[in-house]
GROMACS .gro file of C-alpha atoms in nm:
model
  271
    1UNK     CA    1  -2.596  -3.009  -6.229
    2UNK     CA    2  -2.387  -2.722  -6.100
    3UNK     CA    3  -2.393  -2.561  -6.420
    4UNK     CA    4  -2.750  -2.526  -6.417
    5UNK     CA    5  -2.721  -2.360  -6.029
    6UNK     CA    6  -2.464  -2.112  -6.142
    7UNK     CA    7  -2.706  -1.999  -6.440
    8UNK     CA    8  -3.003  -1.959  -6.193
    9UNK     CA    9  -2.758  -1.730  -5.945
   10UNK     CA   10  -2.683  -1.506  -6.247
   11UNK     CA   11  -3.048  -1.435  -6.347
   12UNK     CA   12  -3.174  -1.387  -5.982
   13UNK     CA   13  -2.864  -1.100  -5.957
   14UNK     CA   14  -2.992  -0.943  -6.275
   15UNK     CA   15  -3.385  -0.967  -6.158
   16UNK     CA   16  -3.235  -0.777  -5.815
   17UNK     CA   17  -3.056  -0.488  -6.039
   18UNK     CA   18  -3.331  -0.414  -6.221
   19UNK     CA   19  -3.567  -0.408  -5.935
   20UNK     CA   20  -3.324  -0.163  -5.768
   21UNK     CA   21  -3.322   0.074  -6.095
   22UNK     CA   22  -3.696   0.046  -6.098
   23UNK     CA   23  -3.709   0.181  -5.715
   24UNK     CA   24  -3.410   0.483  -5.766
   25UNK     CA   25  -3.538   0.625  -6.100
   26UNK     CA   26  -3.867   0.893  -6.099
   27UNK     CA   27  -4.151   0.721  -6.264
   28UNK     CA   28  -4.303   1.070  -6.353
   29UNK     CA   29  -4.159   1.420  -6.473
   30UNK     CA   30  -4.292   1.593  -6.167
   31UNK     CA   31  -4.097   1.377  -5.944
   32UNK     CA   32  -3.788   1.629  -6.040
   33UNK     CA   33  -3.583   1.819  -5.727
   34UNK     CA   34  -3.740   2.158  -5.755
   35UNK     CA   35  -3.480   2.436  -5.753
   36UNK     CA   36  -3.345   2.703  -5.513
   37UNK     CA   37  -3.653   2.857  -5.359
   38UNK     CA   38  -3.623   3.255  -5.436
   39UNK     CA   39  -3.790   3.537  -5.230
   40UNK     CA   40  -4.113   3.633  -5.259
   41UNK     CA   41  -4.210   3.953  -5.471
   42UNK     CA   42  -4.328   4.271  -5.253
   43UNK     CA   43  -4.657   4.331  -5.196
   44UNK     CA   44  -4.850   4.541  -5.431
   45UNK     CA   45  -5.138   4.782  -5.339
   46UNK     CA   46  -5.460   4.639  -5.439
   47UNK     CA   47  -5.534   4.932  -5.632
   48UNK     CA   48  -5.241   4.923  -5.859
   49UNK     CA   49  -5.131   4.741  -6.145
   50UNK     CA   50  -5.022   4.389  -6.120
   51UNK     CA   51  -4.647   4.321  -5.996
   52UNK     CA   52  -4.525   4.092  -6.298
   53UNK     CA   53  -4.583   4.375  -6.523
   54UNK     CA   54  -4.411   4.650  -6.332
   55UNK     CA   55  -4.123   4.401  -6.273
   56UNK     CA   56  -4.112   4.263  -6.614
   57UNK     CA   57  -4.080   4.644  -6.758
   58UNK     CA   58  -3.810   4.748  -6.501
   59UNK     CA   59  -3.637   4.455  -6.591
   60UNK     CA   60  -3.626   4.521  -6.965
   61UNK     CA   61  -3.554   4.871  -6.900
   62UNK     CA   62  -3.261   4.802  -6.701
   63UNK     CA   63  -3.132   4.541  -6.941
   64UNK     CA   64  -3.176   4.779  -7.236
   65UNK     CA   65  -2.994   5.073  -7.056
   66UNK     CA   66  -2.725   4.779  -6.984
   67UNK     CA   67  -2.662   4.669  -7.291
   68UNK     CA   68  -2.663   5.022  -7.467
   69UNK     CA   69  -2.382   5.162  -7.625
   70UNK     CA   70  -2.265   5.505  -7.446
   71UNK     CA   71  -2.397   5.684  -7.796
   72UNK     CA   72  -2.732   5.495  -7.749
   73UNK     CA   73  -2.814   5.575  -7.411
   74UNK     CA   74  -3.133   5.710  -7.346
   75UNK     CA   75  -3.138   6.047  -7.169
   76UNK     CA   76  -3.460   6.079  -6.940
   77UNK     CA   77  -3.678   6.358  -7.042
   78UNK     CA   78  -3.669   6.697  -6.874
   79UNK     CA   79  -4.006   6.787  -6.670
   80UNK     CA   80  -4.243   7.008  -6.801
   81UNK     CA   81  -4.177   7.367  -6.699
   82UNK     CA   82  -4.425   7.533  -6.475
   83UNK     CA   83  -4.617   7.808  -6.570
   84UNK     CA   84  -4.560   8.129  -6.393
   85UNK     CA   85  -4.774   8.447  -6.372
   86UNK     CA   86  -4.602   8.705  -6.573
   87UNK     CA   87  -4.509   9.026  -6.354
   88UNK     CA   88  -4.727   9.272  -6.408
   89UNK     CA   89  -5.026   9.122  -6.550
   90UNK     CA   90  -5.130   8.914  -6.249
   91UNK     CA   91  -5.205   9.021  -5.873
   92UNK     CA   92  -5.117   8.665  -5.751
   93UNK     CA   93  -5.009   8.381  -5.908
   94UNK     CA   94  -5.310   8.205  -6.059
   95UNK     CA   95  -5.505   8.537  -6.019
   96UNK     CA   96  -5.560   8.823  -6.247
   97UNK     CA   97  -5.619   9.187  -6.109
   98UNK     CA   98  -5.919   9.186  -6.250
   99UNK     CA   99  -6.018   8.822  -6.094
  100UNK     CA  100  -5.919   8.978  -5.802
  101UNK     CA  101  -6.185   9.231  -5.794
  102UNK     CA  102  -6.438   8.989  -5.866
  103UNK     CA  103  -6.381   8.761  -5.585
  104UNK     CA  104  -6.379   9.067  -5.341
  105UNK     CA  105  -6.749   9.084  -5.133
  106UNK     CA  106  -6.707   9.411  -5.099
  107UNK     CA  107  -6.711   9.568  -5.437
  108UNK     CA  108  -7.069   9.441  -5.638
  109UNK     CA  109  -7.065   9.375  -5.985
  110UNK     CA  110  -7.117   9.691  -6.205
  111UNK     CA  111  -7.416   9.595  -6.410
  112UNK     CA  112  -7.593   9.799  -6.672
  113UNK     CA  113  -7.900   9.871  -6.425
  114UNK     CA  114  -7.654  10.130  -6.294
  115UNK     CA  115  -7.734  10.446  -6.477
  116UNK     CA  116  -7.590  10.777  -6.598
  117UNK     CA  117  -7.606  11.096  -6.395
  118UNK     CA  118  -7.656  11.433  -6.505
  119UNK     CA  119  -7.347  11.646  -6.428
  120UNK     CA  120  -7.308  12.050  -6.404
  121UNK     CA  121  -7.115  12.271  -6.600
  122UNK     CA  122  -6.724  12.224  -6.519
  123UNK     CA  123  -6.570  12.482  -6.296
  124UNK     CA  124  -6.370  12.723  -6.442
  125UNK     CA  125  -6.126  12.765  -6.136
  126UNK     CA  126  -5.890  12.458  -6.141
  127UNK     CA  127  -5.593  12.276  -5.965
  128UNK     CA  128  -5.341  12.181  -6.206
  129UNK     CA  129  -5.165  11.834  -6.162
  130UNK     CA  130  -4.861  11.803  -6.366
  131UNK     CA  131  -4.758  11.456  -6.282
  132UNK     CA  132  -5.100  11.323  -6.350
  133UNK     CA  133  -5.141  11.573  -6.673
  134UNK     CA  134  -5.518  11.654  -6.512
  135UNK     CA  135  -5.675  11.985  -6.445
  136UNK     CA  136  -5.933  11.931  -6.188
  137UNK     CA  137  -6.209  12.179  -6.010
  138UNK     CA  138  -6.097  12.429  -5.736
  139UNK     CA  139  -6.355  12.342  -5.484
  140UNK     CA  140  -6.525  12.668  -5.301
  141UNK     CA  141  -6.517  12.730  -4.906
  142UNK     CA  142  -6.548  12.510  -4.701
  143UNK     CA  143  -6.292  12.308  -4.930
  144UNK     CA  144  -5.917  12.438  -4.858
  145UNK     CA  145  -5.572  12.319  -4.994
  146UNK     CA  146  -5.428  12.090  -4.786
  147UNK     CA  147  -5.053  11.906  -4.789
  148UNK     CA  148  -5.078  11.670  -5.074
  149UNK     CA  149  -4.872  11.389  -4.983
  150UNK     CA  150  -4.889  11.142  -5.057
  151UNK     CA  151  -5.079  11.243  -5.356
  152UNK     CA  152  -5.012  11.494  -5.586
  153UNK     CA  153  -5.292  11.755  -5.479
  154UNK     CA  154  -5.514  11.751  -5.195
  155UNK     CA  155  -5.799  11.935  -5.110
  156UNK     CA  156  -6.047  11.856  -4.751
  157UNK     CA  157  -6.312  11.983  -4.556
  158UNK     CA  158  -6.273  12.080  -4.230
  159UNK     CA  159  -6.255  11.806  -4.002
  160UNK     CA  160  -6.549  11.800  -3.751
  161UNK     CA  161  -6.526  11.778  -3.339
  162UNK     CA  162  -6.558  11.419  -3.258
  163UNK     CA  163  -6.538  11.292  -3.627
  164UNK     CA  164  -6.272  11.046  -3.762
  165UNK     CA  165  -6.375  11.111  -4.096
  166UNK     CA  166  -6.367  11.447  -4.315
  167UNK     CA  167  -6.462  11.511  -4.690
  168UNK     CA  168  -6.136  11.490  -4.925
  169UNK     CA  169  -6.061  11.536  -5.280
  170UNK     CA  170  -5.728  11.406  -5.442
  171UNK     CA  171  -5.549  11.354  -5.745
  172UNK     CA  172  -5.233  11.130  -5.827
  173UNK     CA  173  -5.129  10.898  -6.113
  174UNK     CA  174  -5.326  10.574  -6.107
  175UNK     CA  175  -5.206  10.389  -5.817
  176UNK     CA  176  -5.289  10.059  -5.950
  177UNK     CA  177  -5.264   9.858  -6.268
  178UNK     CA  178  -5.386  10.033  -6.607
  179UNK     CA  179  -5.624   9.770  -6.762
  180UNK     CA  180  -5.711   9.761  -7.136
  181UNK     CA  181  -6.048   9.944  -7.093
  182UNK     CA  182  -6.108  10.266  -6.867
  183UNK     CA  183  -6.369  10.118  -6.707
  184UNK     CA  184  -6.213   9.851  -6.567
  185UNK     CA  185  -5.944  10.090  -6.473
  186UNK     CA  186  -6.202  10.297  -6.291
  187UNK     CA  187  -6.348   9.975  -6.124
  188UNK     CA  188  -5.981   9.896  -5.970
  189UNK     CA  189  -5.912  10.229  -5.860
  190UNK     CA  190  -6.248  10.231  -5.656
  191UNK     CA  191  -6.134   9.928  -5.491
  192UNK     CA  192  -5.811  10.090  -5.387
  193UNK     CA  193  -6.013  10.421  -5.266
  194UNK     CA  194  -6.151  10.111  -4.979
  195UNK     CA  195  -5.800  10.179  -4.814
  196UNK     CA  196  -5.910  10.562  -4.745
  197UNK     CA  197  -6.243  10.450  -4.585
  198UNK     CA  198  -6.299  10.309  -4.218
  199UNK     CA  199  -6.278   9.906  -4.155
  200UNK     CA  200  -6.573   9.697  -4.330
  201UNK     CA  201  -6.627   9.927  -4.582
  202UNK     CA  202  -6.860   9.800  -4.863
  203UNK     CA  203  -6.949   9.938  -5.228
  204UNK     CA  204  -7.297  10.032  -5.381
  205UNK     CA  205  -7.290  10.175  -5.712
  206UNK     CA  206  -7.476  10.482  -5.782
  207UNK     CA  207  -7.316  10.615  -6.153
  208UNK     CA  208  -7.101  10.455  -6.422
  209UNK     CA  209  -7.047  10.632  -6.737
  210UNK     CA  210  -6.787  10.744  -6.987
  211UNK     CA  211  -6.592  11.107  -6.964
  212UNK     CA  212  -6.380  11.242  -7.254
  213UNK     CA  213  -6.033  11.038  -7.224
  214UNK     CA  214  -6.194  10.817  -6.942
  215UNK     CA  215  -6.401  10.710  -6.697
  216UNK     CA  216  -6.637  10.821  -6.413
  217UNK     CA  217  -6.775  10.610  -6.112
  218UNK     CA  218  -7.007  10.740  -5.836
  219UNK     CA  219  -7.083  10.533  -5.542
  220UNK     CA  220  -7.193  10.490  -5.193
  221UNK     CA  221  -6.966  10.353  -4.902
  222UNK     CA  222  -7.113  10.176  -4.612
  223UNK     CA  223  -6.920  10.132  -4.322
  224UNK     CA  224  -7.114   9.973  -3.992
  225UNK     CA  225  -7.406  10.235  -3.945
  226UNK     CA  226  -7.261  10.528  -4.145
  227UNK     CA  227  -7.184  10.597  -4.524
  228UNK     CA  228  -6.992  10.802  -4.762
  229UNK     CA  229  -7.064  10.901  -5.091
  230UNK     CA  230  -6.767  10.882  -5.324
  231UNK     CA  231  -6.656  10.901  -5.690
  232UNK     CA  232  -6.366  10.800  -5.909
  233UNK     CA  233  -6.233  10.982  -6.259
  234UNK     CA  234  -5.953  10.761  -6.445
  235UNK     CA  235  -5.823  11.025  -6.742
  236UNK     CA  236  -5.575  10.919  -6.961
  237UNK     CA  237  -5.382  11.265  -6.921
  238UNK     CA  238  -5.096  11.174  -7.181
  239UNK     CA  239  -4.845  11.031  -6.899
  240UNK     CA  240  -4.705  10.740  -6.877
  241UNK     CA  241  -5.014  10.604  -6.625
  242UNK     CA  242  -5.318  10.810  -6.678
  243UNK     CA  243  -5.440  11.017  -6.369
  244UNK     CA  244  -5.669  10.958  -6.106
  245UNK     CA  245  -5.930  11.222  -5.907
  246UNK     CA  246  -6.070  11.063  -5.608
  247UNK     CA  247  -6.317  11.257  -5.389
  248UNK     CA  248  -6.524  11.107  -5.068
  249UNK     CA  249  -6.770  11.329  -4.853
  250UNK     CA  250  -6.907  11.157  -4.520
  251UNK     CA  251  -7.251  11.146  -4.437
  252UNK     CA  252  -7.178  11.400  -4.143
  253UNK     CA  253  -7.082  11.620  -4.402
  254UNK     CA  254  -7.337  11.557  -4.688
  255UNK     CA  255  -7.414  11.936  -4.740
  256UNK     CA  256  -7.100  11.889  -4.976
  257UNK     CA  257  -7.230  11.595  -5.143
  258UNK     CA  258  -7.291  11.779  -5.459
  259UNK     CA  259  -6.953  11.889  -5.472
  260UNK     CA  260  -6.922  11.544  -5.574
  261UNK     CA  261  -7.102  11.567  -5.950
  262UNK     CA  262  -6.888  11.884  -5.987
  263UNK     CA  263  -6.577  11.690  -5.952
  264UNK     CA  264  -6.679  11.435  -6.181
  265UNK     CA  265  -6.770  11.707  -6.443
  266UNK     CA  266  -6.457  11.908  -6.405
  267UNK     CA  267  -6.187  11.670  -6.441
  268UNK     CA  268  -5.995  11.691  -6.785
  269UNK     CA  269  -5.671  11.672  -6.937
  270UNK     CA  270  -5.428  11.941  -6.870
  271UNK     CA  271  -5.373  12.171  -7.182
   0.00000   0.00000   0.00000
């Protein structure tokens, strides 16, 4: 009987040990204790790409760079050079001289509706401008020769009492950028002459036509309630730059408006 009781005790102890093992060991895989908690990823913009792709790409690039040998290190590509307007071909970054002209509200488009004008016979009396390579009409009285600076030749009408402007006829080398066509050079020259008219002056085209070795433009300049008639003639006189002849006569001296056609017909290359 004592042997039987001893056997029952051993069996009870084995059963208790088995129950303890069942309690301690997890019965399913998801019972494994989680690893250390890592910091959450930075928040991504709602419209941007997802964070995992960017993080993976960055990690991959960093790993590749760190594992590459010195000879295999990838050098970042240099940024593309910015396009800078070539000096002498543009007036301002991104704008050519002609684009600036077309954007100027003071100067209307020169269309085919602008007609030619009949020109008188050229004058035999001339003034020679050797810097510009031009011979231009020497206008009769009341015109008179005047100190040329800042031009190379200048003729003027008498100043009217109380007047702020008077007739002027000048020549000089072309003061603006020469263009591929004489017509375009003349357009830019006409725009430049607004510097020599009262503030707020605007152009209306009256005539446009080619002349020997150049181009001629005749126009009205309006400023407030007053106006002037004017003309530019751009002629290649064989110098480093074409020559410019510019004449303007205010409406207060309109009796001399006929001299504008005389200037336009009389500009020629100095022989």
